[in-house]
């Protein structure tokens, strides 16, 4: 069974990915960053999620802000609390006292070569962990990153920029520069693999208590997507599917990817050397397409709707 360490900022799409992870893998911990909403909410959401599914997964609170410059969250999509403003009762548990960056370093050393690290949030925690332990990449079996817009179709106010990378470009620069090889699931791949609204609603109706909880917290995000007519986009779920089943990928390309740090319209852009002309290491395995049926089956199992959608 795959063993995962998840860096995340729940967030509705993070929640779906975490449900999938617990259905298909062993989850060593959830390392939490600010991103979609502030750290108090993302930590609280992670605790509530693992409590709801009856998991004992440790939750480690991490960075409350980007490394250098402040950045706006995405409460207008996820709700101001990140979980659709459902006003759920807080979890009884509290987060572990260890900082998320320290937990990444410790767990990588304790489980060297065993863990797949799935980065669903701005990369602040991971960048700090790299500064604590520059040998960190050699200790993980694999890194899967949800982030970027590889041909410039972003999802925030800066046209070529994706949210996770744009929230903390300096952190992304550290990770992309120092991690030798990683799988990159970008925003544009997520757009190509949006799920049909009606099919997703059937999964929610067919699922168990996990689906009922997810239906409640995602109502606002689902309405946001439906109003734009582009299908149910589950970005972190797609990255999680790639982490859980690498063979789900049907098309990918390896290239050097760098992060634009200069002020201006391109700050936070993922710059891809598509023609391999600049001599940089091909650090990113850019996921372009996956098997849609297998992806949706993984989602269904995470919602307790496998074979019932």
PDB file of C-alpha atoms in Angstrom:
ATOM      1  CA  UNK A   1       0.000   0.000   0.000  1.00  0.00           C
ATOM      2  CA  UNK A   2       1.237   3.487  -0.859  1.00  0.00           C
ATOM      3  CA  UNK A   3       2.213   5.581   2.165  1.00  0.00           C
ATOM      4  CA  UNK A   4       1.603   9.301   1.843  1.00  0.00           C
ATOM      5  CA  UNK A   5       2.592  12.509   3.577  1.00  0.00           C
ATOM      6  CA  UNK A   6       0.282  15.317   2.464  1.00  0.00           C
ATOM      7  CA  UNK A   7       1.045  19.036   2.570  1.00  0.00           C
ATOM      8  CA  UNK A   8      -2.275  20.816   2.214  1.00  0.00           C
ATOM      9  CA  UNK A   9      -4.413  23.919   2.853  1.00  0.00           C
ATOM     10  CA  UNK A  10      -8.017  22.651   3.129  1.00  0.00           C
ATOM     11  CA  UNK A  11      -9.942  24.023   1.053  1.00  0.00           C
ATOM     12  CA  UNK A  12     -12.697  22.060  -0.580  1.00  0.00           C
ATOM     13  CA  UNK A  13     -10.635  20.392  -3.311  1.00  0.00           C
ATOM     14  CA  UNK A  14      -7.998  19.481  -0.717  1.00  0.00           C
ATOM     15  CA  UNK A  15     -10.744  17.800   1.298  1.00  0.00           C
ATOM     16  CA  UNK A  16     -11.707  15.575  -1.629  1.00  0.00           C
ATOM     17  CA  UNK A  17      -8.059  14.635  -2.164  1.00  0.00           C
ATOM     18  CA  UNK A  18      -7.664  13.772   1.526  1.00  0.00           C
ATOM     19  CA  UNK A  19     -10.780  11.585   1.419  1.00  0.00           C
ATOM     20  CA  UNK A  20      -9.309   9.776  -1.587  1.00  0.00           C
ATOM     21  CA  UNK A  21      -5.986   9.314   0.184  1.00  0.00           C
ATOM     22  CA  UNK A  22      -7.585   7.713   3.218  1.00  0.00           C
ATOM     23  CA  UNK A  23      -9.620   5.372   0.994  1.00  0.00           C
ATOM     24  CA  UNK A  24      -6.649   4.128  -1.022  1.00  0.00           C
ATOM     25  CA  UNK A  25      -3.442   4.587   0.993  1.00  0.00           C
ATOM     26  CA  UNK A  26      -1.833   4.867   4.396  1.00  0.00           C
ATOM     27  CA  UNK A  27      -1.568   8.540   5.385  1.00  0.00           C
ATOM     28  CA  UNK A  28       1.362   9.345   7.670  1.00  0.00           C
ATOM     29  CA  UNK A  29       0.296  12.915   8.360  1.00  0.00           C
ATOM     30  CA  UNK A  30      -1.293  16.132   7.144  1.00  0.00           C
ATOM     31  CA  UNK A  31       1.048  19.135   7.107  1.00  0.00           C
ATOM     32  CA  UNK A  32      -0.966  22.339   6.956  1.00  0.00           C
ATOM     33  CA  UNK A  33      -0.178  25.711   5.390  1.00  0.00           C
ATOM     34  CA  UNK A  34      -2.101  28.906   4.870  1.00  0.00           C
ATOM     35  CA  UNK A  35      -3.358  29.324   1.337  1.00  0.00           C
ATOM     36  CA  UNK A  36      -6.981  28.918   0.364  1.00  0.00           C
ATOM     37  CA  UNK A  37      -7.813  30.563   3.707  1.00  0.00           C
ATOM     38  CA  UNK A  38      -5.855  31.470   6.829  1.00  0.00           C
ATOM     39  CA  UNK A  39      -3.971  28.909   8.893  1.00  0.00           C
ATOM     40  CA  UNK A  40      -6.480  28.792  11.765  1.00  0.00           C
ATOM     41  CA  UNK A  41      -9.148  27.682   9.302  1.00  0.00           C
ATOM     42  CA  UNK A  42      -6.991  25.282   7.288  1.00  0.00           C
ATOM     43  CA  UNK A  43      -5.824  23.540  10.472  1.00  0.00           C
ATOM     44  CA  UNK A  44      -9.368  23.408  11.844  1.00  0.00           C
ATOM     45  CA  UNK A  45     -10.662  22.027   8.562  1.00  0.00           C
ATOM     46  CA  UNK A  46      -8.031  19.292   8.490  1.00  0.00           C
ATOM     47  CA  UNK A  47      -8.866  18.276  12.043  1.00  0.00           C
ATOM     48  CA  UNK A  48     -12.593  18.208  11.299  1.00  0.00           C
ATOM     49  CA  UNK A  49     -12.061  16.157   8.164  1.00  0.00           C
ATOM     50  CA  UNK A  50     -10.022  13.410   9.834  1.00  0.00           C
ATOM     51  CA  UNK A  51     -12.452  13.362  12.752  1.00  0.00           C
ATOM     52  CA  UNK A  52     -15.378  12.970  10.350  1.00  0.00           C
ATOM     53  CA  UNK A  53     -13.836   9.943   8.654  1.00  0.00           C
ATOM     54  CA  UNK A  54     -12.658   8.433  11.940  1.00  0.00           C
ATOM     55  CA  UNK A  55      -8.960   8.624  11.141  1.00  0.00           C
ATOM     56  CA  UNK A  56      -6.155   9.123  13.660  1.00  0.00           C
ATOM     57  CA  UNK A  57      -3.967  10.909  11.119  1.00  0.00           C
ATOM     58  CA  UNK A  58      -1.647  13.456  12.788  1.00  0.00           C
ATOM     59  CA  UNK A  59      -2.213  17.089  11.798  1.00  0.00           C
ATOM     60  CA  UNK A  60       0.771  19.446  11.908  1.00  0.00           C
ATOM     61  CA  UNK A  61       0.232  23.208  11.747  1.00  0.00           C
ATOM     62  CA  UNK A  62       2.743  25.024   9.572  1.00  0.00           C
ATOM     63  CA  UNK A  63       3.345  28.404   7.998  1.00  0.00           C
ATOM     64  CA  UNK A  64       0.705  31.120   8.472  1.00  0.00           C
ATOM     65  CA  UNK A  65       1.946  33.290   5.579  1.00  0.00           C
ATOM     66  CA  UNK A  66       4.148  33.193   2.463  1.00  0.00           C
ATOM     67  CA  UNK A  67       7.915  33.439   2.897  1.00  0.00           C
ATOM     68  CA  UNK A  68       8.258  37.023   1.650  1.00  0.00           C
ATOM     69  CA  UNK A  69       5.161  38.917   0.527  1.00  0.00           C
ATOM     70  CA  UNK A  70       1.550  38.673   1.711  1.00  0.00           C
ATOM     71  CA  UNK A  71      -0.977  37.138  -0.656  1.00  0.00           C
ATOM     72  CA  UNK A  72      -4.785  36.952  -0.798  1.00  0.00           C
ATOM     73  CA  UNK A  73      -6.583  33.680  -0.195  1.00  0.00           C
ATOM     74  CA  UNK A  74      -9.441  32.072  -2.099  1.00  0.00           C
ATOM     75  CA  UNK A  75     -12.343  32.377   0.303  1.00  0.00           C
ATOM     76  CA  UNK A  76     -14.557  33.631  -2.516  1.00  0.00           C
ATOM     77  CA  UNK A  77     -14.400  30.089  -3.956  1.00  0.00           C
ATOM     78  CA  UNK A  78     -14.110  27.899  -0.846  1.00  0.00           C
ATOM     79  CA  UNK A  79     -16.018  30.026   1.648  1.00  0.00           C
ATOM     80  CA  UNK A  80     -14.407  32.330   4.157  1.00  0.00           C
ATOM     81  CA  UNK A  81     -13.703  29.349   6.426  1.00  0.00           C
ATOM     82  CA  UNK A  82     -12.500  27.216   3.505  1.00  0.00           C
ATOM     83  CA  UNK A  83     -15.316  24.699   3.988  1.00  0.00           C
ATOM     84  CA  UNK A  84     -18.233  26.556   2.469  1.00  0.00           C
ATOM     85  CA  UNK A  85     -19.132  28.547   5.601  1.00  0.00           C
ATOM     86  CA  UNK A  86     -21.109  25.555   6.843  1.00  0.00           C
ATOM     87  CA  UNK A  87     -20.511  26.471  10.504  1.00  0.00           C
ATOM     88  CA  UNK A  88     -19.657  22.886  11.455  1.00  0.00           C
ATOM     89  CA  UNK A  89     -18.859  22.104  15.074  1.00  0.00           C
ATOM     90  CA  UNK A  90     -15.072  22.263  15.602  1.00  0.00           C
ATOM     91  CA  UNK A  91     -13.188  19.008  15.953  1.00  0.00           C
ATOM     92  CA  UNK A  92     -12.477  17.745  19.446  1.00  0.00           C
ATOM     93  CA  UNK A  93      -8.831  17.093  18.533  1.00  0.00           C
ATOM     94  CA  UNK A  94      -6.052  19.623  18.397  1.00  0.00           C
ATOM     95  CA  UNK A  95      -3.088  19.788  16.052  1.00  0.00           C
ATOM     96  CA  UNK A  96       0.204  18.192  16.994  1.00  0.00           C
ATOM     97  CA  UNK A  97       2.676  20.546  18.643  1.00  0.00           C
ATOM     98  CA  UNK A  98       5.377  19.946  16.026  1.00  0.00           C
ATOM     99  CA  UNK A  99       5.691  22.487  13.197  1.00  0.00           C
ATOM    100  CA  UNK A 100       4.760  21.079   9.798  1.00  0.00           C
ATOM    101  CA  UNK A 101       8.200  21.777   8.287  1.00  0.00           C
ATOM    102  CA  UNK A 102       9.894  19.954  11.146  1.00  0.00           C
ATOM    103  CA  UNK A 103       7.443  17.071  10.788  1.00  0.00           C
ATOM    104  CA  UNK A 104       8.277  16.758   7.082  1.00  0.00           C
ATOM    105  CA  UNK A 105      11.975  16.512   7.916  1.00  0.00           C
ATOM    106  CA  UNK A 106      11.479  14.061  10.778  1.00  0.00           C
ATOM    107  CA  UNK A 107       9.095  11.726   8.971  1.00  0.00           C
ATOM    108  CA  UNK A 108      11.279  11.698   5.860  1.00  0.00           C
ATOM    109  CA  UNK A 109      14.214  10.551   7.984  1.00  0.00           C
ATOM    110  CA  UNK A 110      12.214   7.989   9.942  1.00  0.00           C
ATOM    111  CA  UNK A 111      10.608   6.524   6.792  1.00  0.00           C
ATOM    112  CA  UNK A 112      13.425   7.144   4.331  1.00  0.00           C
ATOM    113  CA  UNK A 113      12.597   5.961   0.839  1.00  0.00           C
ATOM    114  CA  UNK A 114       9.054   4.907   1.788  1.00  0.00           C
ATOM    115  CA  UNK A 115       6.909   8.050   1.572  1.00  0.00           C
ATOM    116  CA  UNK A 116       5.255   9.772  -1.352  1.00  0.00           C
ATOM    117  CA  UNK A 117       4.948  13.485  -0.600  1.00  0.00           C
ATOM    118  CA  UNK A 118       1.841  15.082  -2.091  1.00  0.00           C
ATOM    119  CA  UNK A 119       1.994  18.897  -2.153  1.00  0.00           C
ATOM    120  CA  UNK A 120      -1.501  20.376  -2.574  1.00  0.00           C
ATOM    121  CA  UNK A 121      -0.853  23.783  -1.028  1.00  0.00           C
ATOM    122  CA  UNK A 122       1.462  26.731  -1.554  1.00  0.00           C
ATOM    123  CA  UNK A 123       4.939  25.282  -1.063  1.00  0.00           C
ATOM    124  CA  UNK A 124       5.896  27.313   2.018  1.00  0.00           C
ATOM    125  CA  UNK A 125       6.193  24.372   4.428  1.00  0.00           C
ATOM    126  CA  UNK A 126       8.174  22.320   1.941  1.00  0.00           C
ATOM    127  CA  UNK A 127      10.575  25.169   1.174  1.00  0.00           C
ATOM    128  CA  UNK A 128      11.309  25.593   4.889  1.00  0.00           C
ATOM    129  CA  UNK A 129      11.811  21.851   5.240  1.00  0.00           C
ATOM    130  CA  UNK A 130      14.353  21.977   2.406  1.00  0.00           C
ATOM    131  CA  UNK A 131      16.231  24.701   4.231  1.00  0.00           C
ATOM    132  CA  UNK A 132      16.253  22.537   7.366  1.00  0.00           C
ATOM    133  CA  UNK A 133      17.427  19.474   5.436  1.00  0.00           C
ATOM    134  CA  UNK A 134      18.901  20.011   1.949  1.00  0.00           C
ATOM    135  CA  UNK A 135      19.039  16.214   1.508  1.00  0.00           C
ATOM    136  CA  UNK A 136      15.271  15.985   1.834  1.00  0.00           C
ATOM    137  CA  UNK A 137      14.564  14.976  -1.808  1.00  0.00           C
ATOM    138  CA  UNK A 138      16.691  11.847  -1.437  1.00  0.00           C
ATOM    139  CA  UNK A 139      14.585  10.734   1.529  1.00  0.00           C
ATOM    140  CA  UNK A 140      11.250  10.640  -0.319  1.00  0.00           C
ATOM    141  CA  UNK A 141      10.236   8.019  -2.851  1.00  0.00           C
ATOM    142  CA  UNK A 142       8.363  10.589  -4.888  1.00  0.00           C
ATOM    143  CA  UNK A 143       6.993  14.146  -4.905  1.00  0.00           C
ATOM    144  CA  UNK A 144       3.717  15.109  -6.601  1.00  0.00           C
ATOM    145  CA  UNK A 145       2.956  18.835  -6.836  1.00  0.00           C
ATOM    146  CA  UNK A 146      -0.387  20.394  -7.697  1.00  0.00           C
ATOM    147  CA  UNK A 147       0.510  23.786  -9.090  1.00  0.00           C
ATOM    148  CA  UNK A 148       1.346  25.957 -12.033  1.00  0.00           C
ATOM    149  CA  UNK A 149      -0.131  26.818 -15.406  1.00  0.00           C
ATOM    150  CA  UNK A 150       2.292  25.424 -17.948  1.00  0.00           C
ATOM    151  CA  UNK A 151       1.051  27.382 -20.960  1.00  0.00           C
ATOM    152  CA  UNK A 152      -0.074  30.476 -19.083  1.00  0.00           C
ATOM    153  CA  UNK A 153      -3.762  29.818 -18.459  1.00  0.00           C
ATOM    154  CA  UNK A 154      -3.870  30.613 -14.758  1.00  0.00           C
ATOM    155  CA  UNK A 155      -6.674  30.920 -12.248  1.00  0.00           C
ATOM    156  CA  UNK A 156      -5.959  34.138 -10.349  1.00  0.00           C
ATOM    157  CA  UNK A 157      -5.991  37.809 -11.311  1.00  0.00           C
ATOM    158  CA  UNK A 158      -2.519  37.551 -12.876  1.00  0.00           C
ATOM    159  CA  UNK A 159      -3.406  35.793 -16.120  1.00  0.00           C
ATOM    160  CA  UNK A 160      -0.483  33.336 -16.428  1.00  0.00           C
ATOM    161  CA  UNK A 161      -0.374  32.395 -12.725  1.00  0.00           C
ATOM    162  CA  UNK A 162      -1.910  29.489 -10.798  1.00  0.00           C
ATOM    163  CA  UNK A 163      -2.989  30.024  -7.175  1.00  0.00           C
ATOM    164  CA  UNK A 164      -0.644  27.690  -5.253  1.00  0.00           C
ATOM    165  CA  UNK A 165       2.470  28.979  -7.011  1.00  0.00           C
ATOM    166  CA  UNK A 166       1.314  32.594  -7.071  1.00  0.00           C
ATOM    167  CA  UNK A 167       0.573  32.595  -3.335  1.00  0.00           C
ATOM    168  CA  UNK A 168       4.233  31.970  -2.498  1.00  0.00           C
ATOM    169  CA  UNK A 169       6.496  32.180  -5.570  1.00  0.00           C
ATOM    170  CA  UNK A 170       9.699  32.238  -3.511  1.00  0.00           C
ATOM    171  CA  UNK A 171       8.786  28.945  -1.854  1.00  0.00           C
ATOM    172  CA  UNK A 172       7.963  27.415  -5.233  1.00  0.00           C
ATOM    173  CA  UNK A 173      11.303  28.655  -6.586  1.00  0.00           C
ATOM    174  CA  UNK A 174      13.161  26.903  -3.761  1.00  0.00           C
ATOM    175  CA  UNK A 175      11.341  23.624  -4.305  1.00  0.00           C
ATOM    176  CA  UNK A 176      11.519  23.646  -8.096  1.00  0.00           C
ATOM    177  CA  UNK A 177      15.200  24.600  -8.027  1.00  0.00           C
ATOM    178  CA  UNK A 178      16.300  22.035  -5.456  1.00  0.00           C
ATOM    179  CA  UNK A 179      14.076  18.997  -5.989  1.00  0.00           C
ATOM    180  CA  UNK A 180      15.709  16.926  -8.739  1.00  0.00           C
ATOM    181  CA  UNK A 181      12.558  15.229 -10.093  1.00  0.00           C
ATOM    182  CA  UNK A 182       8.866  15.636  -9.328  1.00  0.00           C
ATOM    183  CA  UNK A 183       5.503  15.079 -10.959  1.00  0.00           C
ATOM    184  CA  UNK A 184       3.674  18.314 -11.766  1.00  0.00           C
ATOM    185  CA  UNK A 185      -0.117  18.350 -12.077  1.00  0.00           C
ATOM    186  CA  UNK A 186      -0.928  21.857 -13.272  1.00  0.00           C
ATOM    187  CA  UNK A 187      -4.155  23.869 -13.393  1.00  0.00           C
ATOM    188  CA  UNK A 188      -4.596  23.359 -17.124  1.00  0.00           C
ATOM    189  CA  UNK A 189      -4.551  19.576 -16.718  1.00  0.00           C
ATOM    190  CA  UNK A 190      -7.225  20.005 -14.063  1.00  0.00           C
ATOM    191  CA  UNK A 191      -9.375  21.988 -16.500  1.00  0.00           C
ATOM    192  CA  UNK A 192      -9.040  19.213 -19.090  1.00  0.00           C
ATOM    193  CA  UNK A 193     -10.123  16.624 -16.524  1.00  0.00           C
ATOM    194  CA  UNK A 194     -13.104  18.399 -14.989  1.00  0.00           C
ATOM    195  CA  UNK A 195     -15.948  16.053 -14.123  1.00  0.00           C
ATOM    196  CA  UNK A 196     -19.434  16.454 -15.560  1.00  0.00           C
ATOM    197  CA  UNK A 197     -21.680  18.180 -13.017  1.00  0.00           C
ATOM    198  CA  UNK A 198     -24.468  15.632 -13.197  1.00  0.00           C
ATOM    199  CA  UNK A 199     -22.091  12.697 -12.797  1.00  0.00           C
ATOM    200  CA  UNK A 200     -20.466  14.313  -9.773  1.00  0.00           C
ATOM    201  CA  UNK A 201     -23.848  15.042  -8.191  1.00  0.00           C
ATOM    202  CA  UNK A 202     -24.771  11.377  -8.632  1.00  0.00           C
ATOM    203  CA  UNK A 203     -21.603  10.371  -6.796  1.00  0.00           C
ATOM    204  CA  UNK A 204     -22.507  12.664  -3.908  1.00  0.00           C
ATOM    205  CA  UNK A 205     -26.009  11.198  -3.756  1.00  0.00           C
ATOM    206  CA  UNK A 206     -24.717   7.615  -3.901  1.00  0.00           C
ATOM    207  CA  UNK A 207     -21.962   7.960  -1.323  1.00  0.00           C
ATOM    208  CA  UNK A 208     -21.838   7.456   2.415  1.00  0.00           C
ATOM    209  CA  UNK A 209     -21.254   9.899   5.282  1.00  0.00           C
ATOM    210  CA  UNK A 210     -18.078  11.129   3.588  1.00  0.00           C
ATOM    211  CA  UNK A 211     -20.110  12.205   0.572  1.00  0.00           C
ATOM    212  CA  UNK A 212     -22.713  13.911   2.758  1.00  0.00           C
ATOM    213  CA  UNK A 213     -20.030  15.908   4.534  1.00  0.00           C
ATOM    214  CA  UNK A 214     -18.328  16.771   1.267  1.00  0.00           C
ATOM    215  CA  UNK A 215     -21.632  17.805  -0.307  1.00  0.00           C
ATOM    216  CA  UNK A 216     -22.180  20.275   2.533  1.00  0.00           C
ATOM    217  CA  UNK A 217     -18.742  21.858   2.523  1.00  0.00           C
ATOM    218  CA  UNK A 218     -18.484  22.009  -1.290  1.00  0.00           C
ATOM    219  CA  UNK A 219     -21.868  23.553  -2.035  1.00  0.00           C
ATOM    220  CA  UNK A 220     -20.418  27.026  -2.537  1.00  0.00           C
ATOM    221  CA  UNK A 221     -17.504  25.793  -4.657  1.00  0.00           C
ATOM    222  CA  UNK A 222     -19.795  23.658  -6.806  1.00  0.00           C
ATOM    223  CA  UNK A 223     -22.025  26.647  -7.441  1.00  0.00           C
ATOM    224  CA  UNK A 224     -18.952  28.726  -8.346  1.00  0.00           C
ATOM    225  CA  UNK A 225     -17.910  26.131 -10.933  1.00  0.00           C
ATOM    226  CA  UNK A 226     -21.412  25.637 -12.308  1.00  0.00           C
ATOM    227  CA  UNK A 227     -21.863  29.379 -12.816  1.00  0.00           C
ATOM    228  CA  UNK A 228     -18.814  29.280 -15.084  1.00  0.00           C
ATOM    229  CA  UNK A 229     -20.033  26.224 -16.968  1.00  0.00           C
ATOM    230  CA  UNK A 230     -16.712  24.441 -16.988  1.00  0.00           C
ATOM    231  CA  UNK A 231     -17.472  21.217 -15.097  1.00  0.00           C
ATOM    232  CA  UNK A 232     -16.562  20.215 -11.579  1.00  0.00           C
ATOM    233  CA  UNK A 233     -12.861  21.023 -11.283  1.00  0.00           C
ATOM    234  CA  UNK A 234     -11.163  19.021  -8.545  1.00  0.00           C
ATOM    235  CA  UNK A 235      -7.544  20.073  -8.893  1.00  0.00           C
ATOM    236  CA  UNK A 236      -6.118  18.505  -5.756  1.00  0.00           C
ATOM    237  CA  UNK A 237      -8.101  15.333  -6.402  1.00  0.00           C
ATOM    238  CA  UNK A 238      -6.402  14.962  -9.782  1.00  0.00           C
ATOM    239  CA  UNK A 239      -2.964  15.350  -8.198  1.00  0.00           C
ATOM    240  CA  UNK A 240      -3.920  12.808  -5.553  1.00  0.00           C
ATOM    241  CA  UNK A 241      -5.026  10.360  -8.251  1.00  0.00           C
ATOM    242  CA  UNK A 242      -1.600  10.691  -9.885  1.00  0.00           C
ATOM    243  CA  UNK A 243       0.061  10.072  -6.514  1.00  0.00           C
ATOM    244  CA  UNK A 244      -2.080   7.026  -5.778  1.00  0.00           C
ATOM    245  CA  UNK A 245      -1.880   5.412  -9.222  1.00  0.00           C
ATOM    246  CA  UNK A 246       1.087   6.614 -11.306  1.00  0.00           C
ATOM    247  CA  UNK A 247      -0.069   4.450 -14.203  1.00  0.00           C
ATOM    248  CA  UNK A 248      -3.187   6.594 -14.516  1.00  0.00           C
ATOM    249  CA  UNK A 249      -1.052   9.068 -16.496  1.00  0.00           C
ATOM    250  CA  UNK A 250      -1.539   8.561 -20.237  1.00  0.00           C
ATOM    251  CA  UNK A 251       0.564  11.496 -21.480  1.00  0.00           C
ATOM    252  CA  UNK A 252       3.372  13.462 -19.862  1.00  0.00           C
ATOM    253  CA  UNK A 253       6.505  15.391 -20.825  1.00  0.00           C
ATOM    254  CA  UNK A 254       9.702  16.002 -18.872  1.00  0.00           C
ATOM    255  CA  UNK A 255      11.083  19.545 -19.048  1.00  0.00           C
ATOM    256  CA  UNK A 256      12.768  22.188 -16.959  1.00  0.00           C
ATOM    257  CA  UNK A 257      10.253  24.355 -15.102  1.00  0.00           C
ATOM    258  CA  UNK A 258      11.252  27.553 -13.305  1.00  0.00           C
ATOM    259  CA  UNK A 259       9.328  30.177 -11.340  1.00  0.00           C
ATOM    260  CA  UNK A 260       9.187  33.847 -12.310  1.00  0.00           C
ATOM    261  CA  UNK A 261       9.953  36.008  -9.266  1.00  0.00           C
ATOM    262  CA  UNK A 262      10.152  39.477 -10.805  1.00  0.00           C
ATOM    263  CA  UNK A 263       7.428  41.958  -9.906  1.00  0.00           C
ATOM    264  CA  UNK A 264       4.777  42.433 -12.548  1.00  0.00           C
ATOM    265  CA  UNK A 265       2.134  40.505 -14.417  1.00  0.00           C
ATOM    266  CA  UNK A 266       4.248  37.363 -14.624  1.00  0.00           C
ATOM    267  CA  UNK A 267       5.211  37.057 -10.945  1.00  0.00           C
ATOM    268  CA  UNK A 268       4.523  33.470  -9.897  1.00  0.00           C
ATOM    269  CA  UNK A 269       4.313  32.103 -13.429  1.00  0.00           C
ATOM    270  CA  UNK A 270       5.616  28.598 -14.135  1.00  0.00           C
ATOM    271  CA  UNK A 271       8.020  28.974 -17.046  1.00  0.00           C
ATOM    272  CA  UNK A 272       8.508  25.767 -19.043  1.00  0.00           C
ATOM    273  CA  UNK A 273      11.445  25.190 -21.394  1.00  0.00           C
ATOM    274  CA  UNK A 274       9.273  23.206 -23.805  1.00  0.00           C
ATOM    275  CA  UNK A 275      12.051  22.926 -26.415  1.00  0.00           C
ATOM    276  CA  UNK A 276      14.846  22.066 -23.942  1.00  0.00           C
ATOM    277  CA  UNK A 277      17.078  24.817 -25.290  1.00  0.00           C
ATOM    278  CA  UNK A 278      18.259  26.503 -22.101  1.00  0.00           C
ATOM    279  CA  UNK A 279      20.249  23.671 -20.565  1.00  0.00           C
ATOM    280  CA  UNK A 280      18.289  23.375 -17.343  1.00  0.00           C
ATOM    281  CA  UNK A 281      17.688  20.034 -15.665  1.00  0.00           C
ATOM    282  CA  UNK A 282      14.364  18.424 -16.628  1.00  0.00           C
ATOM    283  CA  UNK A 283      13.039  18.665 -13.093  1.00  0.00           C
ATOM    284  CA  UNK A 284       9.320  18.267 -13.803  1.00  0.00           C
ATOM    285  CA  UNK A 285       7.374  15.367 -15.232  1.00  0.00           C
ATOM    286  CA  UNK A 286       4.457  17.474 -16.497  1.00  0.00           C
ATOM    287  CA  UNK A 287       1.228  15.473 -16.431  1.00  0.00           C
ATOM    288  CA  UNK A 288      -0.798  16.331 -19.526  1.00  0.00           C
ATOM    289  CA  UNK A 289      -3.527  13.664 -19.566  1.00  0.00           C
ATOM    290  CA  UNK A 290      -4.828  10.871 -17.359  1.00  0.00           C
ATOM    291  CA  UNK A 291      -7.332   8.065 -17.724  1.00  0.00           C
ATOM    292  CA  UNK A 292     -10.531   9.928 -16.860  1.00  0.00           C
ATOM    293  CA  UNK A 293     -12.493   6.822 -15.926  1.00  0.00           C
ATOM    294  CA  UNK A 294      -9.868   5.655 -13.454  1.00  0.00           C
ATOM    295  CA  UNK A 295      -9.602   9.152 -12.005  1.00  0.00           C
ATOM    296  CA  UNK A 296     -13.332   9.318 -11.399  1.00  0.00           C
ATOM    297  CA  UNK A 297     -13.317   5.812  -9.897  1.00  0.00           C
ATOM    298  CA  UNK A 298     -10.729   6.959  -7.337  1.00  0.00           C
ATOM    299  CA  UNK A 299     -12.912   9.959  -6.526  1.00  0.00           C
ATOM    300  CA  UNK A 300     -15.965   7.720  -6.143  1.00  0.00           C
ATOM    301  CA  UNK A 301     -14.175   5.460  -3.670  1.00  0.00           C
ATOM    302  CA  UNK A 302     -13.101   8.491  -1.634  1.00  0.00           C
ATOM    303  CA  UNK A 303     -16.761   9.500  -1.338  1.00  0.00           C
ATOM    304  CA  UNK A 304     -17.919   5.987  -0.485  1.00  0.00           C
ATOM    305  CA  UNK A 305     -19.713   5.740  -3.829  1.00  0.00           C
ATOM    306  CA  UNK A 306     -17.578   3.155  -5.624  1.00  0.00           C
ATOM    307  CA  UNK A 307     -19.774   1.126  -7.972  1.00  0.00           C
ATOM    308  CA  UNK A 308     -22.819   3.154  -7.009  1.00  0.00           C
ATOM    309  CA  UNK A 309     -22.436   6.428  -9.008  1.00  0.00           C
TER     310      UNK A 309
END
